[in-house]
Structure formats: C-alpha cells, structure tokens
Coordinates of C-alpha atoms and ligand atoms in Angstrom, one line a residue:
M1 CA 149.1 149.5 158.8
A2 CA 147.1 147.0 158.7
S3 CA 147.7 143.5 159.1
I4 CA 146.4 142.2 155.6
L5 CA 145.0 138.1 154.6
V6 CA 145.2 138.0 150.6
T7 CA 143.5 134.8 150.2
G8 CA 144.2 133.7 146.5
A9 CA 147.4 135.6 146.5
T10 CA 148.6 132.3 143.9
G11 CA 146.2 134.0 141.3
L12 CA 147.0 135.8 138.1
L13 CA 145.2 139.2 140.6
G14 CA 146.9 137.9 143.6
S15 CA 150.4 137.6 142.2
S16 CA 150.8 141.6 141.5
L17 CA 148.3 142.7 145.0
V18 CA 150.6 140.9 147.2
P19 CA 154.0 143.0 146.5
A20 CA 152.0 146.0 146.0
L21 CA 150.1 145.9 149.9
R22 CA 153.5 145.4 150.8
A23 CA 155.5 149.0 148.9
A24 CA 152.1 150.8 150.7
G25 CA 153.6 149.2 153.9
H26 CA 151.0 146.8 155.2
V27 CA 152.2 143.5 156.4
V28 CA 150.8 140.3 154.5
H29 CA 150.4 136.9 154.2
S30 CA 149.6 136.0 151.4
H31 CA 146.9 132.2 150.5
G32 CA 147.8 129.6 148.0
H33 CA 145.4 126.1 147.2
S34 CA 147.7 124.1 144.7
H35 CA 150.3 127.1 144.9
A36 CA 152.8 127.1 147.3
A37 CA 152.1 130.1 149.4
E38 CA 152.7 131.4 153.7
Q39 CA 149.5 130.1 154.5
Q40 CA 147.5 127.0 152.3
A41 CA 144.5 126.2 153.0
D42 CA 140.9 125.2 151.0
L43 CA 138.9 127.4 151.9
G44 CA 136.0 125.0 150.5
D45 CA 136.4 123.3 153.8
W46 CA 135.6 124.6 157.4
R47 CA 137.6 123.4 159.2
Q48 CA 141.2 124.2 157.2
T49 CA 139.4 128.2 156.7
A50 CA 139.7 128.5 160.1
A51 CA 142.1 127.4 161.3
M52 CA 144.1 129.7 159.1
L53 CA 142.1 132.3 160.2
D54 CA 143.1 131.6 164.2
R55 CA 146.9 131.1 163.0
T56 CA 146.7 134.8 161.5
R57 CA 144.2 137.4 162.8
P58 CA 143.9 139.1 160.2
D59 CA 142.3 143.5 160.8
C60 CA 141.3 142.6 156.4
I61 CA 141.1 140.4 154.2
V62 CA 140.8 141.2 150.6
N63 CA 139.3 137.2 149.0
L64 CA 141.1 136.6 145.6
A65 CA 141.0 133.0 146.1
A66 CA 138.0 131.5 143.3
L67 CA 137.0 129.7 139.8
T68 CA 137.6 132.4 136.8
N69 CA 137.3 129.3 133.9
V70 CA 134.1 130.5 133.3
D71 CA 132.7 127.8 130.9
L72 CA 133.9 125.0 133.9
C73 CA 131.8 127.0 136.3
E74 CA 129.2 125.9 133.7
S75 CA 129.6 122.1 133.4
E76 CA 130.8 122.3 137.3
P77 CA 127.9 123.9 139.1
Q78 CA 129.2 122.4 142.3
Q79 CA 132.9 123.2 141.7
A80 CA 131.1 126.9 141.0
Y81 CA 129.3 127.0 144.7
R82 CA 132.0 125.5 146.3
L83 CA 135.6 127.8 145.5
N84 CA 133.5 131.2 144.2
T85 CA 130.1 131.2 147.2
L86 CA 131.6 128.4 150.0
P87 CA 135.1 130.3 150.8
V88 CA 133.2 133.7 151.4
A89 CA 130.6 132.5 153.3
H90 CA 133.8 131.2 155.7
L91 CA 135.2 133.3 155.8
A92 CA 132.3 135.4 156.9
R93 CA 131.4 133.1 159.9
W94 CA 134.9 132.9 162.0
M95 CA 134.1 136.9 161.4
R96 CA 131.1 137.0 163.1
D97 CA 132.5 134.0 165.1
N98 CA 135.1 136.8 166.0
S99 CA 133.6 140.4 166.4
A100 CA 133.7 141.1 170.0
G101 CA 130.8 142.8 171.5
G102 CA 129.2 143.2 168.0
V103 CA 132.0 145.1 166.7
P104 CA 133.8 143.9 163.7
A105 CA 137.6 142.9 164.3
C106 CA 137.8 143.3 160.6
H107 CA 136.6 143.6 157.5
L108 CA 136.2 141.6 153.6
V109 CA 137.2 143.1 150.8
Q110 CA 135.5 140.7 147.9
I111 CA 136.3 140.8 144.6
S112 CA 133.2 140.9 142.1
T113 CA 133.2 140.5 138.2
D114 CA 131.4 142.3 136.0
M115 CA 129.6 139.3 134.7
V116 CA 126.9 140.1 136.8
Y117 CA 125.7 142.3 134.6
D118 CA 124.0 141.3 131.1
S119 CA 121.9 144.0 130.0
A120 CA 122.5 147.2 128.0
G121 CA 125.1 149.1 130.3
P122 CA 126.8 151.4 131.7
H123 CA 125.8 149.5 134.7
A124 CA 124.2 151.0 138.0
E125 CA 125.0 148.6 140.8
G126 CA 121.1 147.9 141.0
D127 CA 121.4 146.3 137.2
V128 CA 122.5 142.6 138.0
R129 CA 121.3 140.1 136.1
V130 CA 123.1 137.0 135.7
A131 CA 124.5 135.0 132.4
N132 CA 125.7 132.5 133.0
T133 CA 126.5 129.7 136.7
Y134 CA 129.7 131.8 137.2
A135 CA 128.1 135.2 137.9
F136 CA 125.1 133.2 139.5
S137 CA 127.8 132.0 142.3
K138 CA 130.1 135.2 142.6
L139 CA 126.4 137.0 143.3
A140 CA 126.0 134.3 146.2
A141 CA 129.4 135.0 147.4
E142 CA 128.2 139.0 147.3
H143 CA 125.0 138.0 149.8
A144 CA 127.5 136.3 152.3
A145 CA 130.0 138.9 152.6
A146 CA 126.7 141.2 153.1
G147 CA 126.8 139.4 156.9
V148 CA 129.9 140.8 157.4
S149 CA 131.5 144.0 157.6
S150 CA 132.3 144.5 154.4
T151 CA 133.4 146.2 150.9
V152 CA 132.5 144.4 147.5
L153 CA 133.9 145.1 144.0
R154 CA 132.5 144.4 140.6
T155 CA 135.9 144.6 138.5
N156 CA 137.3 143.1 135.6
F157 CA 141.3 144.0 134.5
F158 CA 144.4 143.2 132.4
G159 CA 148.1 144.1 132.6
R160 CA 150.8 142.1 132.5
S161 CA 150.6 138.3 134.6
R162 CA 153.4 138.0 137.3
R163 CA 151.6 134.4 137.7
A164 CA 153.6 131.9 135.3
G165 CA 151.0 129.9 133.2
R166 CA 148.6 132.4 134.0
V167 CA 147.6 135.0 131.2
S168 CA 145.6 137.8 131.1
F169 CA 143.7 138.8 128.6
S170 CA 146.2 141.3 127.5
D171 CA 148.4 139.2 127.6
W172 CA 146.7 136.6 125.2
L173 CA 146.6 139.4 122.6
V174 CA 150.1 141.1 122.9
Q175 CA 151.6 137.3 122.7
G176 CA 149.3 136.9 119.8
M177 CA 150.1 139.7 117.7
R178 CA 153.8 139.1 118.4
E179 CA 153.2 136.1 116.2
G180 CA 150.8 137.0 113.6
R181 CA 148.6 134.4 114.8
A182 CA 145.0 135.3 113.4
M183 CA 142.4 136.3 116.4
T184 CA 138.9 137.3 115.7
V185 CA 138.0 140.1 118.4
F186 CA 135.0 141.4 118.7
D187 CA 133.1 144.6 117.8
D188 CA 129.7 144.0 119.9
V189 CA 131.7 142.4 123.5
L190 CA 131.5 145.7 126.4
F191 CA 133.7 146.8 128.9
T192 CA 135.5 148.9 130.8
P193 CA 138.2 146.7 132.9
L194 CA 141.1 148.8 134.9
A195 CA 145.2 147.4 134.2
I196 CA 145.6 145.3 137.1
D197 CA 148.9 148.0 138.8
T198 CA 145.7 150.5 139.2
L199 CA 143.5 148.2 140.5
C200 CA 146.2 146.9 142.7
A201 CA 147.0 151.2 144.0
L202 CA 143.0 151.2 144.6
L203 CA 142.7 147.9 146.4
A204 CA 145.6 149.5 148.5
Q205 CA 143.4 152.4 149.5
V206 CA 140.1 150.3 149.8
V207 CA 142.2 148.7 153.1
Q208 CA 142.4 151.7 154.5
A209 CA 138.9 153.6 154.1
R210 CA 137.4 150.0 154.4
P211 CA 133.9 151.6 152.5
A212 CA 130.7 149.5 153.5
G213 CA 128.7 148.3 150.4
V214 CA 128.5 146.6 146.8
Y215 CA 130.8 149.2 144.5
N216 CA 131.7 148.9 140.7
L217 CA 135.3 150.0 140.1
G218 CA 136.5 150.4 136.6
A219 CA 138.0 152.3 134.4
R220 CA 135.3 156.4 133.7
D221 CA 134.3 154.8 130.2
G222 CA 134.2 151.6 128.3
M223 CA 135.0 150.2 124.7
S224 CA 134.3 146.6 122.5
K225 CA 137.1 144.4 123.3
A226 CA 137.4 144.8 119.5
D227 CA 138.5 148.8 120.1
F228 CA 141.1 148.0 122.5
A229 CA 142.4 144.8 120.8
Y230 CA 143.7 148.5 118.6
L231 CA 144.3 150.3 120.7
L232 CA 146.6 148.2 122.5
A233 CA 148.8 147.7 118.9
A234 CA 148.3 151.1 118.6
A235 CA 150.5 152.1 122.4
L236 CA 153.2 148.6 122.2
D237 CA 153.8 148.8 118.7
L238 CA 152.5 146.1 117.5
P239 CA 151.9 144.4 113.7
T240 CA 147.6 144.4 113.6
A241 CA 147.5 142.0 110.8
G242 CA 146.2 138.6 112.2
L243 CA 143.4 140.6 114.3
Q244 CA 139.8 140.2 112.3
R245 CA 137.0 142.5 113.6
G246 CA 133.9 139.9 114.7
R247 CA 130.4 139.5 116.2
S248 CA 130.4 136.8 119.0
A249 CA 127.2 135.4 118.0
D250 CA 129.0 134.6 115.1
A251 CA 131.9 132.9 116.9
P252 CA 131.7 128.9 118.0
A253 CA 129.5 128.4 120.8
L254 CA 131.4 128.0 124.0
R255 CA 129.9 126.4 127.2
A256 CA 129.0 129.1 128.6
R257 CA 126.9 132.2 127.9
R258 CA 128.2 135.8 127.9
P259 CA 127.3 139.0 128.5
T260 CA 127.7 141.5 125.9
D261 CA 127.8 144.5 127.2
M262 CA 129.7 144.4 130.3
R263 CA 130.1 148.2 131.5
T264 CA 129.4 149.5 134.6
D265 CA 129.4 152.8 136.1
S266 CA 132.1 153.4 138.9
S267 CA 130.8 156.9 140.1
L268 CA 129.4 155.5 143.1
F269 CA 133.2 154.1 143.8
E270 CA 134.2 157.5 142.8
H271 CA 132.0 159.9 144.7
T272 CA 133.3 157.7 147.7
M273 CA 136.7 157.9 148.6
G274 CA 137.1 160.4 146.5
L275 CA 138.5 160.4 143.3
R276 CA 138.6 160.7 139.6
L277 CA 139.3 156.7 137.9
P278 CA 141.5 156.5 134.2
T279 CA 139.1 156.5 131.0
L280 CA 140.3 153.1 129.7
A281 CA 142.1 154.3 127.1
E282 CA 144.7 156.4 129.8
Q283 CA 144.8 152.8 131.4
I284 CA 146.0 150.6 127.6
Q285 CA 148.6 153.6 127.4
S286 CA 150.2 153.2 131.4
L287 CA 150.9 148.9 129.4
R288 CA 153.4 150.2 127.5
S289 CA 155.7 150.0 131.6
D290 CA 154.6 146.4 131.9
Y291 CA 154.9 145.1 128.3
L292 CA 158.0 147.2 126.6
E293 CA 160.6 146.2 129.4
P294 CA 161.9 143.0 130.4
A295 CA 160.2 140.3 132.6
Ligands
NAP1 N1 140.9 137.1 135.8 C1 139.7 137.7 135.8 O1 139.7 138.6 134.4 C2 139.1 138.4 136.9 C3 137.9 140.0 136.1 C4 136.3 140.1 137.2 C5 137.1 139.3 138.5 N2 138.0 138.9 138.9 C6 138.1 137.9 140.5 O2 139.0 138.5 140.0 C7 139.5 137.9 141.3 C8 140.8 136.9 141.3 O3 140.6 136.2 140.1 P1 141.8 136.1 139.0 O4 142.1 135.8 137.8 O5 143.4 136.2 140.0 O6 142.8 134.2 139.5 P2 143.2 132.7 139.4 O7 144.0 133.8 138.4 O8 141.8 132.3 138.7 O9 143.3 132.4 140.9 C9 142.2 132.0 141.4 C10 143.0 131.6 143.1 O10 142.1 131.0 143.6 C11 143.0 130.5 144.7 N3 141.7 128.8 144.8 C12 141.5 127.8 143.8 N4 140.7 126.9 144.3 C13 141.0 126.8 145.8 C14 140.2 126.8 147.1 N5 140.0 125.5 147.0 N6 140.6 127.3 148.1 C15 141.4 128.2 148.4 N7 141.8 128.3 147.3 C16 141.6 128.1 146.6 C17 143.9 130.0 143.6 O11 144.5 129.4 144.6 P3 146.0 128.2 143.8 O12 145.8 128.2 142.1 O13 146.9 128.3 144.8 O14 145.3 126.8 144.1 C18 144.0 131.4 143.1 O15 145.1 131.5 144.0 C19 138.3 136.6 141.5 O16 137.4 136.6 142.9 C20 137.6 136.7 140.4 O17 136.3 136.0 140.2 C21 138.8 138.1 137.5

C-alpha cells in the first residue's frame, strides 16, 4: 500500500477522501493550511512545501489545495495564481529534485476542474477554453503537473459535506428545500458531476494504477442544474415549492463569468481504467444514504 500525502485535506473533498484512502489500506498524511491537520504548510511558499515533503516523503501526492471561490479568483488573480498554480509548481519541483537517476519516486494526482471548458459539450480533453481566472489558474497548474509523473483529473462533485462550514451544491439545495427557501435553478447550465463518495473510491483506484496524463472524470451523462435539483428532491422526498426554473443570463451578474456547458466525456478514463462510470441519476440516488441518515 502506498504512502499518500493529501494536500488540501481539510477542504470539502479532502474531508471525505482521507478516511476513504485509509479505509482502502493506504498510509495517509493529511495536510491543511488554516485548519488543523497532521501537516501544516503554505503551499504558495517553496520552503514550507519542500520541508513538509522532506518530512513525509510520500509515494504519491493527491493535491486538492486550491482557491475554489471563483469570484475571489477573478478579483484577486495574484491569489488565484498563488493558491491554484504555484503549489503544483512547488510539488513538481520537489518531485524532480527527488527522483533518483531519472526514475520518479513519487506520483502526483492533480485535481482539476470541468470549468476549463467553455463551449458546447460533452467535452473531450482537447476542447479546452477558459472563461475566467479560476479556470486559467487551474489550467496553468495542469501544465506544471505535466512536467512530472502525474495524473490530472478534471472533475466536479456533490454530496454531503463532512467539513463544518463548507457546503456543497447538493448541501445548498437540500438545506434550501428543507427550509422552503426561494431558489432559482438553471435550465441552461449543464454538468456531469460525481457523488463525493464515488469520486473518493475512484481516487483510491487511481493512486494504485497511476494512469499518466489528463482525464475527464465525471458521470456517464449530464443534465441541467435544474433537472439535478428536481431529481434530488424526488430522491430525498423533499418539497419543491421554493424551486423555480430559470436561465443563468437572467440572474444577477457575478464577478466571474461561468461557462454554461461543463459536461465532460469521460470515456478515455473509462477505457484506461477498464471500468464503467455511473450515470448522474444513479449518483443522485446514491445520496439517500448521505442525507437521510444522521451525520
Ligand atoms: N468544490 C467543487 O465543487 C469543485 C469542483 C470541481 C473541482 N474542484 C477542485 O477540487 C479540489 C478540492 O476542492 P474543495 O472544494 O475540496 O476545496 P476547498 O474546500 O475550497 O478546500 C481548499 C483546500 O485548500 C487549502 N489551502 C488553501 N490555501 C492554501 C495554502 N496557501 N496552502 C496550502 N493549502 C491551502 C485549504 O486548507 P485550509 O482550509 O486548512 O486553509 C483547503 O484544504 C480543488 O482543486 C478544486 O479546484 C472543486
């Protein structure tokens, strides 16, 4: 079993991934920045990053550290670069410095985003077009990862958050529907996310198989955020009185422009890993255990 460093382990995905990798039998070092974890480091700082890697000497790094607030990335591009791009350049530099005789001692799994697409989907990996600074900084991180032994996964996810104070898209919908809050859900925004638990199980396979290159990793098929909301309500027996279908262009403008079609075609990942990904409807159904059981 591998020794894995999960950077950004204190975030939404990391709070589920660390226990999932441990349950799969891996030795896991968890990293955080402002929240407590086994390892603390500012990954925008080369010395702190190198010192943490010298201490832990992992076989594999799964990098989740990021500035995920898309509007903040737009208003603070320096921070987007520092938290999304520079950490990967630092991880890759340490990996290059520590590969023996050209043989890589460590593999990097870089979690990227479906927001690197901005045209009509479903998108193949070559379809890249960036709509905002977040997407640009994540794409630059992919290029930093390409210089070392790495797997880049362009994904999106939903499910019950295990990190206090951080809500996922499905958490936002479930809370709103339970409270009967008025919420507009978009008919024209399409995506192919996976349930967090499915993504974590797939990541446990990826750290073993270490497929090289860039892959989309999403559900087999996509749907609109509006259809997602209504299917989620049906799966969890929640009232839909507060939900209203709308179009993204009619909503108040946000600082960063969002793509409307982020659907990914994950057949390259399926073929490479020899598996079949679930449909989005199946993934929504799988949330019953997340939301209908006590935390
Ligand atoms: N959330 C989504 O819907 C979504 C969709 C597609 C792709 N992704 C990608 O998936 C990955 C995980 O996303 P997430 O939602 O789990 O992220 P998140 O909840 O926003 O967590 C971000 C993580 O980055 C760490 N971090 C922030 N600044 C740092 C710094 N200077 N040095 C080191 N670490 C720092 C945070 O640590 P502290 O909290 O301890 O400061 C936290 O662990 C990201 O790469 C994101 O781009 C996310």
